[in-house]
Short mmCIF file of C-alpha atoms in Angstrom, two decimals:
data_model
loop_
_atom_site.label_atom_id
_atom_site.label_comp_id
_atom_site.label_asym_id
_atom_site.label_seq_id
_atom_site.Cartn_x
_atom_site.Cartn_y
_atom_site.Cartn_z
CA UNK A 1 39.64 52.85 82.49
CA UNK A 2 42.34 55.58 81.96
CA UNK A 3 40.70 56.88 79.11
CA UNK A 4 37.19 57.33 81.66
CA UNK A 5 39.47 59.07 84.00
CA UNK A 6 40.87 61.31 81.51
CA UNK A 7 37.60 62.24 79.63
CA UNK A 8 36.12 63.21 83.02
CA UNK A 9 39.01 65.30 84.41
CA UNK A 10 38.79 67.32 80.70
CA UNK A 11 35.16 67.57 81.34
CA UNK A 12 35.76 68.95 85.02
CA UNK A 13 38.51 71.62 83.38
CA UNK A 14 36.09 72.84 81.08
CA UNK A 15 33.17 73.20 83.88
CA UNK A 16 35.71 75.33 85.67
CA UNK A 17 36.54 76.99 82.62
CA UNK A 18 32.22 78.25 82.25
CA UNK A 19 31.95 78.66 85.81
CA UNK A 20 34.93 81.21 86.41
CA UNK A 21 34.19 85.05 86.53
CA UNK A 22 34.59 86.99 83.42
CA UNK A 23 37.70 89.36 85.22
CA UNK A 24 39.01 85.61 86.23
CA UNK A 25 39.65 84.49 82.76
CA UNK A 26 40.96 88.08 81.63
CA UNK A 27 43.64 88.38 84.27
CA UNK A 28 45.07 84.74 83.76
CA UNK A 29 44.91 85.07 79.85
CA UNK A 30 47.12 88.62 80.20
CA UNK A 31 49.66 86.55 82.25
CA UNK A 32 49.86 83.79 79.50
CA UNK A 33 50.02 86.56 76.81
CA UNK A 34 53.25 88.27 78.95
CA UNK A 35 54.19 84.60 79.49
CA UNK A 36 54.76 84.07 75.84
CA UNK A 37 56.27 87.53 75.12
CA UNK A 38 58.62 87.27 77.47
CA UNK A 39 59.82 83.30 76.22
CA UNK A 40 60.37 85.18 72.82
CA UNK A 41 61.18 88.57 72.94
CA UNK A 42 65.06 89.58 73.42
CA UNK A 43 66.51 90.60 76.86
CA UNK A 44 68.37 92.86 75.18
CA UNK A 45 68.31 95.65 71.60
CA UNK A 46 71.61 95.21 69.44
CA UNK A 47 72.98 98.82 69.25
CA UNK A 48 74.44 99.77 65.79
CA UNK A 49 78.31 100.31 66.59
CA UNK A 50 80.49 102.90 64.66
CA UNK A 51 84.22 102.49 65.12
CA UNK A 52 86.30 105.15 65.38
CA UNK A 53 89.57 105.71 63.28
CA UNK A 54 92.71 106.31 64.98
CA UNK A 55 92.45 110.08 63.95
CA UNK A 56 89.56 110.66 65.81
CA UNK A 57 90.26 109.29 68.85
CA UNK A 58 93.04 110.85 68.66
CA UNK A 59 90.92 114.54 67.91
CA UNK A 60 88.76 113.45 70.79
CA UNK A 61 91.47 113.33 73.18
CA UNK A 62 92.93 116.48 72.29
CA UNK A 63 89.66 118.27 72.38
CA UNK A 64 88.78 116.46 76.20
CA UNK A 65 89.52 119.08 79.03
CA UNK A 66 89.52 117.42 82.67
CA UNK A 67 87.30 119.54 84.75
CA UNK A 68 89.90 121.77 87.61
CA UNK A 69 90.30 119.14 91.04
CA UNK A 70 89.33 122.56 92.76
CA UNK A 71 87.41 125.77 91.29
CA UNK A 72 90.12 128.71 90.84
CA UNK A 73 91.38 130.95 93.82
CA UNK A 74 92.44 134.47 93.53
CA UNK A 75 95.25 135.33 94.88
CA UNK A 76 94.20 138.26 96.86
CA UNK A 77 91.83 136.30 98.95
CA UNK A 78 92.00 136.74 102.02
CA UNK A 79 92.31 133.05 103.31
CA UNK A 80 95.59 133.42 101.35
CA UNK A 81 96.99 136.44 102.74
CA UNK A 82 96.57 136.34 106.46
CA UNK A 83 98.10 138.55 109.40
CA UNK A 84 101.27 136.91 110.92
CA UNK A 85 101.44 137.29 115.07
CA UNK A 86 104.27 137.44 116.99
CA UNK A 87 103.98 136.25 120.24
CA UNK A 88 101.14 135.47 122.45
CA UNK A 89 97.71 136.58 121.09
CA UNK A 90 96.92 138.29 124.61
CA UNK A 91 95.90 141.64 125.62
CA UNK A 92 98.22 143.17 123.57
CA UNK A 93 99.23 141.73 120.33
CA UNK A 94 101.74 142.09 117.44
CA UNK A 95 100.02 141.87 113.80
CA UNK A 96 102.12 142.00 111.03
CA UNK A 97 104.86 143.58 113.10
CA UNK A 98 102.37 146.58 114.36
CA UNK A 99 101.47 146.11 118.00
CA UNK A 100 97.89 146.85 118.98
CA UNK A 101 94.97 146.25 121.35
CA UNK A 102 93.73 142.46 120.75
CA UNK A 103 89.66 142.93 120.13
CA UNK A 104 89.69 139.77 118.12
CA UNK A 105 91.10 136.66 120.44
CA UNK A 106 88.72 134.75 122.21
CA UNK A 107 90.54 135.48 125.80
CA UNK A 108 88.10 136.68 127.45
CA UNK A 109 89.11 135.93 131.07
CA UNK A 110 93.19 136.96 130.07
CA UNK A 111 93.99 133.67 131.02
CA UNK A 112 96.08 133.13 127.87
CA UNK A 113 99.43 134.85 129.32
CA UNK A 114 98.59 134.12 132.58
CA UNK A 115 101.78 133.30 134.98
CA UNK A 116 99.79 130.47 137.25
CA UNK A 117 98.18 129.05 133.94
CA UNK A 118 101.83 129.00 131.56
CA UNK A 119 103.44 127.38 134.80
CA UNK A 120 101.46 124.86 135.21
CA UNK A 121 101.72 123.69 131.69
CA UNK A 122 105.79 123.69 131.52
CA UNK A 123 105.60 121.62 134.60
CA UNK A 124 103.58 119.31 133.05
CA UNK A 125 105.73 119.81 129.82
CA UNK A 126 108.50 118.05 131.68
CA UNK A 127 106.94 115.94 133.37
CA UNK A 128 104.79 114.02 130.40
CA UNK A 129 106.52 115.61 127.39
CA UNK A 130 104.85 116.82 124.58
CA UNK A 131 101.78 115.11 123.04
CA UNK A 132 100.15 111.79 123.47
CA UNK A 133 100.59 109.89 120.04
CA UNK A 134 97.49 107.31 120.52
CA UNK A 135 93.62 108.30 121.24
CA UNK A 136 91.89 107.91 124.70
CA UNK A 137 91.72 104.01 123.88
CA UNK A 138 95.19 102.82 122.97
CA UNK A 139 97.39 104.71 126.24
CA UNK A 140 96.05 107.94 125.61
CA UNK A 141 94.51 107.97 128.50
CA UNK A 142 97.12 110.21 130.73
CA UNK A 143 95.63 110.78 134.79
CA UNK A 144 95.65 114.70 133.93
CA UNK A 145 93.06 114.07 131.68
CA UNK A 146 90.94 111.77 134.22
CA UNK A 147 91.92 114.55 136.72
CA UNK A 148 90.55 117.29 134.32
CA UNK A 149 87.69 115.53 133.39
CA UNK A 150 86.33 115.14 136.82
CA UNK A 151 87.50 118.93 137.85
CA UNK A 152 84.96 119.98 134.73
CA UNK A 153 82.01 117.52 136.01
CA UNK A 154 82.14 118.80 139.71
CA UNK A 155 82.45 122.80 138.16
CA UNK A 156 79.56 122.24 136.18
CA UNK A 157 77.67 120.18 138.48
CA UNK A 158 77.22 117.40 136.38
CA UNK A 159 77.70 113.35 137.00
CA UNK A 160 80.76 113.23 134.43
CA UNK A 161 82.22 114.96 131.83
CA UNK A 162 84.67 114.02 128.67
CA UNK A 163 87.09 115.95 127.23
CA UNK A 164 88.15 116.05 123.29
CA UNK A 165 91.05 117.14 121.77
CA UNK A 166 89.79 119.88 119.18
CA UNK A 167 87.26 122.20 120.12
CA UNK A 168 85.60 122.35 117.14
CA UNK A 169 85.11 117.99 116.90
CA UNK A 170 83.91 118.10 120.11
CA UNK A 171 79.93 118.48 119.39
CA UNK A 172 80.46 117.62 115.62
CA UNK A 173 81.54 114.23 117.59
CA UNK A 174 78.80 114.49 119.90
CA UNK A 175 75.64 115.12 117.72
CA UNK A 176 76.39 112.02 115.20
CA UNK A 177 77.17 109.92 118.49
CA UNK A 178 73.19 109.82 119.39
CA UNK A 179 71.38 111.12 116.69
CA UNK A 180 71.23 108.37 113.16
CA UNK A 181 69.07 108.23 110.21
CA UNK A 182 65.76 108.37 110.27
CA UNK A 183 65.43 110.69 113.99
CA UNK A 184 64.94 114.27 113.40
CA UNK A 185 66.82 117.18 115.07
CA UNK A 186 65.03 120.74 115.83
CA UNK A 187 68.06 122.92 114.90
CA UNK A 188 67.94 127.12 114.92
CA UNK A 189 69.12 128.58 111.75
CA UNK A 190 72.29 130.53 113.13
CA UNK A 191 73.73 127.24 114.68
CA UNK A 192 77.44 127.47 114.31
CA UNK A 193 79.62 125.13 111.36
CA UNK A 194 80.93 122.84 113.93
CA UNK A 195 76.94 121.79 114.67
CA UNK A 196 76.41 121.70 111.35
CA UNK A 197 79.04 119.31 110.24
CA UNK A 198 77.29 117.29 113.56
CA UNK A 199 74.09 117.37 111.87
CA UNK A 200 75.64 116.41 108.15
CA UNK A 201 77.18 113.48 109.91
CA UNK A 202 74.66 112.23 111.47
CA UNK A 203 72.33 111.84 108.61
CA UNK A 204 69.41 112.90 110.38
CA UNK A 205 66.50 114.65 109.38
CA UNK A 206 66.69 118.43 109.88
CA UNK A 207 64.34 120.95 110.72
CA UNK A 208 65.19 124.71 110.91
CA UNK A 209 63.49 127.05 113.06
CA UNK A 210 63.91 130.74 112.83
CA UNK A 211 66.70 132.19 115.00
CA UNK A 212 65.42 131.99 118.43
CA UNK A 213 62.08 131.93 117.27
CA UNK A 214 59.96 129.81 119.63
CA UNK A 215 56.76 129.81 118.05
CA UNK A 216 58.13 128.97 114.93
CA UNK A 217 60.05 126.13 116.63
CA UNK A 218 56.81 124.93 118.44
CA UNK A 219 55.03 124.52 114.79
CA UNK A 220 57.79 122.24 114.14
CA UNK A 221 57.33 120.22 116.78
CA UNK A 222 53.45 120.35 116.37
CA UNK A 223 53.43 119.22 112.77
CA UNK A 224 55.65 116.38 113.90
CA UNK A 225 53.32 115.07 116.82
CA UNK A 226 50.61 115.28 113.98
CA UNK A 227 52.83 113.01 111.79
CA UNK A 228 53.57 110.78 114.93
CA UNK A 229 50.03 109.79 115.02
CA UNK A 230 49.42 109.14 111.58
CA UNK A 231 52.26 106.71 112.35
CA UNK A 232 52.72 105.18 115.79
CA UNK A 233 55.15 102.17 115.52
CA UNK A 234 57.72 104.56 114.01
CA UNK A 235 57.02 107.43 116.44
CA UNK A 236 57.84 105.12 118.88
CA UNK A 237 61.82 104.48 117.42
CA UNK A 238 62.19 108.22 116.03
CA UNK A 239 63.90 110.23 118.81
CA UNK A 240 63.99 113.86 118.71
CA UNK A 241 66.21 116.25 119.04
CA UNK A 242 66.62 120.10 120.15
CA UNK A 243 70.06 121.58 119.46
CA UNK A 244 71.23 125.56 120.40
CA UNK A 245 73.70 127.32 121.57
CA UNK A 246 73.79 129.63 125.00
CA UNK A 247 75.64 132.17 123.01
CA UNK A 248 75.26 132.22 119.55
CA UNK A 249 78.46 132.88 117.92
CA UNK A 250 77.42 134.13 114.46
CA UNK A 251 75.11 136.56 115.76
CA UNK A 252 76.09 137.44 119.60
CA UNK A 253 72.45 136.12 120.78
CA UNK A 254 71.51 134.30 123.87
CA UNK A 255 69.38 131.11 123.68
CA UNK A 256 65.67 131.49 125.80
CA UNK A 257 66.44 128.47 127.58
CA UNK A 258 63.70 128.64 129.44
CA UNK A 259 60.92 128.24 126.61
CA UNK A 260 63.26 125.86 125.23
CA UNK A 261 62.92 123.12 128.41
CA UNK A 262 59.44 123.69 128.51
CA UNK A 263 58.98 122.95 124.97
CA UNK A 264 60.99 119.97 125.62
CA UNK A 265 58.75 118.32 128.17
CA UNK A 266 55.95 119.39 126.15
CA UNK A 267 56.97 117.45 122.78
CA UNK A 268 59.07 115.06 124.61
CA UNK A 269 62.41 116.04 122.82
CA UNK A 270 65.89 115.63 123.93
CA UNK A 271 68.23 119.07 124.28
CA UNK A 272 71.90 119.67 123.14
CA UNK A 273 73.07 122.51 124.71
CA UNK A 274 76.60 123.76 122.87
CA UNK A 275 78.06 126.15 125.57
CA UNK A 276 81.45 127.58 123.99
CA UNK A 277 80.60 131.41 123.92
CA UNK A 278 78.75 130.96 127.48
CA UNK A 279 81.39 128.56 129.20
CA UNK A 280 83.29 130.93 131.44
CA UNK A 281 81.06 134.25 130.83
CA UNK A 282 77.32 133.56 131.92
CA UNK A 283 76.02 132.81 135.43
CA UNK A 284 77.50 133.79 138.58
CA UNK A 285 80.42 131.30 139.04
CA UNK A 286 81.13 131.35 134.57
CA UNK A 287 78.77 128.07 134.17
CA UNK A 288 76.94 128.93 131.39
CA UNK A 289 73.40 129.87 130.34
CA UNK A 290 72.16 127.30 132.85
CA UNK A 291 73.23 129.05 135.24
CA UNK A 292 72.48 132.80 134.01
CA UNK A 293 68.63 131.46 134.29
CA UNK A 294 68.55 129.50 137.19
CA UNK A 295 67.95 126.49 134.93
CA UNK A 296 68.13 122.86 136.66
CA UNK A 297 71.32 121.16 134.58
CA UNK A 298 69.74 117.91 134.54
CA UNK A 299 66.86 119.42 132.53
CA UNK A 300 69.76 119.50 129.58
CA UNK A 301 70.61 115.75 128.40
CA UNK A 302 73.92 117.14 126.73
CA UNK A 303 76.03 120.30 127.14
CA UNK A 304 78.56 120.61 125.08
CA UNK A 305 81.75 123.63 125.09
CA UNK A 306 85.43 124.05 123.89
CA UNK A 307 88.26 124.95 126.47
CA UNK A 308 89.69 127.29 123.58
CA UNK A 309 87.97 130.66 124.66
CA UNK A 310 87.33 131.03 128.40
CA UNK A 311 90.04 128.17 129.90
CA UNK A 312 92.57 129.63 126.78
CA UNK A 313 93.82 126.15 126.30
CA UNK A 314 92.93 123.59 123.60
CA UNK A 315 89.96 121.09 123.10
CA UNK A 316 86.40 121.04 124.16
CA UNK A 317 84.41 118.75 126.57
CA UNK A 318 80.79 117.23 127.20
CA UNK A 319 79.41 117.12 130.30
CA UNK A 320 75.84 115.44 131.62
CA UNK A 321 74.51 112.01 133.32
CA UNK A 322 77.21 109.23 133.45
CA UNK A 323 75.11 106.35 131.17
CA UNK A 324 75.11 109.30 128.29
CA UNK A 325 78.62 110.48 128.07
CA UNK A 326 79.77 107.27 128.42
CA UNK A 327 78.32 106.82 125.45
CA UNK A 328 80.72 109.06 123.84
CA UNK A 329 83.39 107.11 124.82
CA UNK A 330 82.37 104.32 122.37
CA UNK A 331 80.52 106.55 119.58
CA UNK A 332 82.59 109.69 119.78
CA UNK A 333 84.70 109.73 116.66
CA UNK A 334 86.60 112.63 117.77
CA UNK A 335 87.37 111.24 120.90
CA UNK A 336 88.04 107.31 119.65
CA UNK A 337 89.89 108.44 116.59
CA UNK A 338 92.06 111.90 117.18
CA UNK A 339 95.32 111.64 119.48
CA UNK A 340 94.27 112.79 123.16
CA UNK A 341 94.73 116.32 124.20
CA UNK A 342 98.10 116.85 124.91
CA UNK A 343 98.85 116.49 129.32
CA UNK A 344 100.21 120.09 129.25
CA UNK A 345 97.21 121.86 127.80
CA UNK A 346 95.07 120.08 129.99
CA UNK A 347 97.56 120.76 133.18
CA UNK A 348 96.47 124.60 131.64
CA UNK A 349 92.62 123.92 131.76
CA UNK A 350 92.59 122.58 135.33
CA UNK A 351 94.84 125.53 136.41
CA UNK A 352 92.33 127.84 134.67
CA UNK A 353 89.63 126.33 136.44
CA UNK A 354 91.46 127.39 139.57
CA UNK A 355 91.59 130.51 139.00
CA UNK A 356 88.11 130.94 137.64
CA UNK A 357 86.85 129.09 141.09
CA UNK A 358 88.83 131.71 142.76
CA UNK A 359 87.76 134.71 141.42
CA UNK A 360 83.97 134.60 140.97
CA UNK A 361 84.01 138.53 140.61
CA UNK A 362 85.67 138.46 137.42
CA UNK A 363 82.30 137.49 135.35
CA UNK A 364 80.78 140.19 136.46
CA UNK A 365 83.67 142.38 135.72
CA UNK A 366 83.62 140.84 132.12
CA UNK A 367 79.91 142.10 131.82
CA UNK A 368 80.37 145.27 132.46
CA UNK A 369 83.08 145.68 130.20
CA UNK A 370 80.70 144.57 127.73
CA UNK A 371 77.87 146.77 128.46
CA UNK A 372 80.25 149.50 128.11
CA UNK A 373 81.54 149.03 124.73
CA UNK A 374 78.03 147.81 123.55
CA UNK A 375 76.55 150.90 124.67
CA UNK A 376 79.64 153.40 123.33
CA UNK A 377 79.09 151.45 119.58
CA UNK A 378 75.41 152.65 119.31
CA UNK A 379 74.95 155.26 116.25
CA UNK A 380 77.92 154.21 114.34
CA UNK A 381 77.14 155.74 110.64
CA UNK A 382 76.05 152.81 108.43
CA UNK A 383 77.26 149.91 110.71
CA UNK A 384 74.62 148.83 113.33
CA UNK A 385 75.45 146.08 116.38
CA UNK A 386 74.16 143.21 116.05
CA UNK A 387 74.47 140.70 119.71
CA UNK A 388 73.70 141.36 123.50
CA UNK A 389 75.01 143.59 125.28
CA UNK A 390 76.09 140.97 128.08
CA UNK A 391 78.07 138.76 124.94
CA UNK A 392 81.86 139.51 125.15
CA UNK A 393 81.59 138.43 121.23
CA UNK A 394 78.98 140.46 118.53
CA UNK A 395 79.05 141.91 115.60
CA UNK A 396 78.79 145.08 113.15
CA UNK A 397 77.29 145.22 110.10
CA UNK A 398 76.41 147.04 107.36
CA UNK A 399 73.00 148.73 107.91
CA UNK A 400 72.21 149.12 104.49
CA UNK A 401 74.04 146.23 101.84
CA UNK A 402 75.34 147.49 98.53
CA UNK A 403 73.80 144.31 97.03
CA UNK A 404 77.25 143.08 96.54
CA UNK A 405 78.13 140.71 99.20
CA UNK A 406 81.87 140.45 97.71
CA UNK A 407 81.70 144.51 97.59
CA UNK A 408 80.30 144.46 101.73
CA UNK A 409 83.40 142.65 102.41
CA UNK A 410 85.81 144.75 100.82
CA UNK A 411 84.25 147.69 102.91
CA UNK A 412 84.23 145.71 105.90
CA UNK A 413 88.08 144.68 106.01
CA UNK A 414 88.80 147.88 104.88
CA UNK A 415 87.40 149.01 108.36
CA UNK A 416 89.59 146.67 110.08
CA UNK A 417 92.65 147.33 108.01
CA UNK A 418 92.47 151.10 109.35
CA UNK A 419 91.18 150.44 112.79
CA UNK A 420 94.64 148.56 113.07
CA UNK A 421 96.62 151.07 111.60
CA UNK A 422 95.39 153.03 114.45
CA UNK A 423 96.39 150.28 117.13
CA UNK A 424 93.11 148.91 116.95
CA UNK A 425 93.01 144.61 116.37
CA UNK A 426 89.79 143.73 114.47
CA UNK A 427 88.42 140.61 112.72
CA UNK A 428 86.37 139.89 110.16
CA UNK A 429 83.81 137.26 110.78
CA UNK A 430 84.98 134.25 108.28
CA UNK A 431 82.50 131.55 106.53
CA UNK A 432 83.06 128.69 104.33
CA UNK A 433 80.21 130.32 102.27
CA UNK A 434 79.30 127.21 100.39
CA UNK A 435 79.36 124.87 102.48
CA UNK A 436 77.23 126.97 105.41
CA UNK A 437 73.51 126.19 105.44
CA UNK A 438 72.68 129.36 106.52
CA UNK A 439 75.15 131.64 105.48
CA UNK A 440 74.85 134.56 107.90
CA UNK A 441 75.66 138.47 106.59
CA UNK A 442 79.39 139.79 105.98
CA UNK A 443 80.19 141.46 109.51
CA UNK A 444 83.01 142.63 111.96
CA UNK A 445 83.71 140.85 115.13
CA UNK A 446 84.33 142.72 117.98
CA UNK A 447 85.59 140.57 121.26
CA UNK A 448 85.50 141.87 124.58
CA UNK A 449 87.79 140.86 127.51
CA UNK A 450 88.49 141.42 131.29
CA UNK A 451 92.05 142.74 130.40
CA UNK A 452 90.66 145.81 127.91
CA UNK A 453 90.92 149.07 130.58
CA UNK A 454 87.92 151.55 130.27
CA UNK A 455 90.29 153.55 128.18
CA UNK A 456 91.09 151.37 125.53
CA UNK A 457 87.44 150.33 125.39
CA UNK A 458 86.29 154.10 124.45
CA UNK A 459 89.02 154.11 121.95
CA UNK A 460 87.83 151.06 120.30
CA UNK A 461 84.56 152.60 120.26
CA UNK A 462 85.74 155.95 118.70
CA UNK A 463 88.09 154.63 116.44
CA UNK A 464 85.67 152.59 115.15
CA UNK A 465 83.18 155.47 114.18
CA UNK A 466 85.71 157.54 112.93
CA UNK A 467 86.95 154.96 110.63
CA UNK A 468 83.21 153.81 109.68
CA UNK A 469 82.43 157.49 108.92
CA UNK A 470 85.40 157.88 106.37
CA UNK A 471 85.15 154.39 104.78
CA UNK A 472 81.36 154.37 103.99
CA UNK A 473 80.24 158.01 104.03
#
């Protein structure tokens, strides 16, 4: 009976066998074929091995030079050899032991030496001593700081605001704190290094759009709503970002907000505003580039500025709706990880705030002073201006490179070297030139402030051309 049983399941096998397809039988015979090679071939190749005498290791190891742990310096550069200051860095200061009009600090309200402003922060000296020693989280959290943070949400008109303790980490901190891998960020080709390290950190993907080019940045966003649709689900999880500044500070340009939040709603983006040029010079009350065009702040999810120009304290800030900077508070590296801001700089920023609420007029003091010098710097031989004429920070440069880049610098800071032999404090415009994305042109900064009489402005201006004429004529 077993015998019967397995004759006719042999017989059934071999039925199956005729009645498969051809490309059946082909496929399944490969896989025994692999089958079988794999059972008997090896898993791995026995390499021939040649032992080295003593000797030649030994030759080896003299011959092996460790590559340098950094590439070699110079010792003329100028990162190395720096001007010294003595004493405060305000309208007047003392480089190198030569004192001269400052045209290179970023005061530009002259709140840095201001009696009301240093008063404030030696009373808060003594009352909370020095520093902090422990972040916001572990009792680092001094009232001043609550105090200053809602003083800088009411000024800008905002729901809340948080304040860093470096300027520079403050919208590094803030860009990695929303955007993560896989969302993409709309970012304009001068954006300063401080957004840059932002965007490296965050690990998004990055699009650049030609400096305040709007068309450019609207094909952007129109090739990604094309790639949206080809895929929906993950259209639906990639946010998207817009990131600019209201004052540019490698090229003295002001953002067109306006096409900007209409090409927002548009493409359904998210904007980062970073505000540190701006804060304190644009608008009518100092509150940006919002303000300068009547822009509705809520129509910006995050603005972002440092208190290191305008206020002429330390740190920076974020400002916007309560449910996204509160967000910061638990993504923020800067803010979770760095030591607060110390109580006496930020007894300095609300004092400045003070005074800026007081005196609305100054702003528009500021931009005239601007206009002036912008306008007396026009026809410089071989250096052109480069930045509006309502930006207390631009630049000159070269109008015609010698092809050299390391030979336009030498010409540059030899400009500035004489313009301060002649009372006359310049600065070079300094880059981490391989590590910048975009590395911008070698130039001059000049900074403008409210403390720089009509006088020393036309002096600037003159000394400037006659030093320009001589160095590159």
């Amino acid at each position: 009976m077993a015998t019967a049983a397995e004759q006719w399941v042999l017989v059934e096998m071999v039925q199956a066998l005729y009645e498969a397809p051809a490309y059946h039988l082909i496929l399944e015979g490969i896989l025994i074929l692999w089958i079988i090679r794999l059972l008997f071939s090896k898993t791995y190749k026995l390499q021939e091995r040649s032992d080295l005498t003593i000797k030649e290791k030994e030759e080896l190891i003299e011959e092996w030079q460790p590559e340098p742990l950094v590439p070699p310096i110079s010792k003329d550069h100028p990162a190395l050899n720096y001007n010294i200051v003595s004493g405060p860095p305000s309208h007047s200061i003392v480089v190198n032991g030569k004192e001269c009009v400052n045209f290179a600090s970023f005061n530009f309200l002259g709140l840095l030496d201001n009696p009301r402003v240093k008063a404030a922060a030696l009373a808060s000296l003594k009352k909370y001593g020095v520093g902090t020693c422990g972040p916001r989280g572990f009792y680092g959290t001094f009232d001043v700081h609550l105090d200053l943070e809602d003083r800088l949400a009411k000024f800008m008109k905002t729901e809340e605001a948080i304040i860093y303790s470096y300027g520079f980490a403050t919208i590094a901190s803030a860009i990695p704190a929303y955007a993560k891998r896989g969302d993409i960020v709309f970012v304009d080709r001068a954006a300063c290094f401080a957004i840059q390290k932002g965007l490296q950190a965050s690990r998004s993907d990055i699009k650049l759009f030609e400096h305040n080019d709007m068309a450019d940045l609207e094909r952007l966003l129109r090739e990604q709503e094309v790639e949206d649709h080809k895929n929906p689900r993950k259209a639906r999880v990639t946010r998207r970002f817009i990131i600019a500044e209201g004052l540019y500070m490698n090229t003295g340009t002001i953002c067109p907000l306006p096409e900007l939040v209409k090409l927002k709603y548009k493409y359904k983006a998210r904007i980062f505003l970073e505000e540190s040029l701006s804060f304190g010079v644009l608008g009518e009350h100092g509150r940006g580039v919002t303000e300068h065009f009547g822009i509705n702040i809520d129509d910006i999810d995050l603005i972002s500025a440092n208190m290191e120009n305008s206020l002429a304290s330390i740190g920076g800030f974020c400002c916007g709706r309560s449910f996204v900077i509160d967000h910061q508070r638990l993504s923020g590296q800067g803010y979770c990880f760095s030591a607060s801001l110390p109580p006496l700089l930020a007894a300095a920023a609300i004092e400045a705030l003070n005074i800026m609420e007081e005196n609305p007029g100054v702003f528009a003091v500021l931009k005239e002073k601007c206009r002036h010098i912008h306008s007396a710097l026009q026809g410089i031989s071989g250096l052109r201006v480069v930045g509006e004429a309502l930006s207390p920070a631009f630049h000159l440069q070269l109008e015609e490179s010698t092809g050299s880049r390391e030979q336009d610098v030498k010409l540059l800071q030899e400009i500035v070297s004489q313009c301060m032999d002649r009372g006359i404090a310049l600065t070079r415009a300094r880059y981490l030139e391989r590590e910048e994305r975009c590395l911008p042109p070698p130039s001059i900064r000049v900074v403008v402030t409210v403390e720089q009489t009509e006088e020393e402005l036309e002096k600037a201006a003159s000394t400037i051309k006659e030093v320009a004429q001589a160095v590159l004529l």
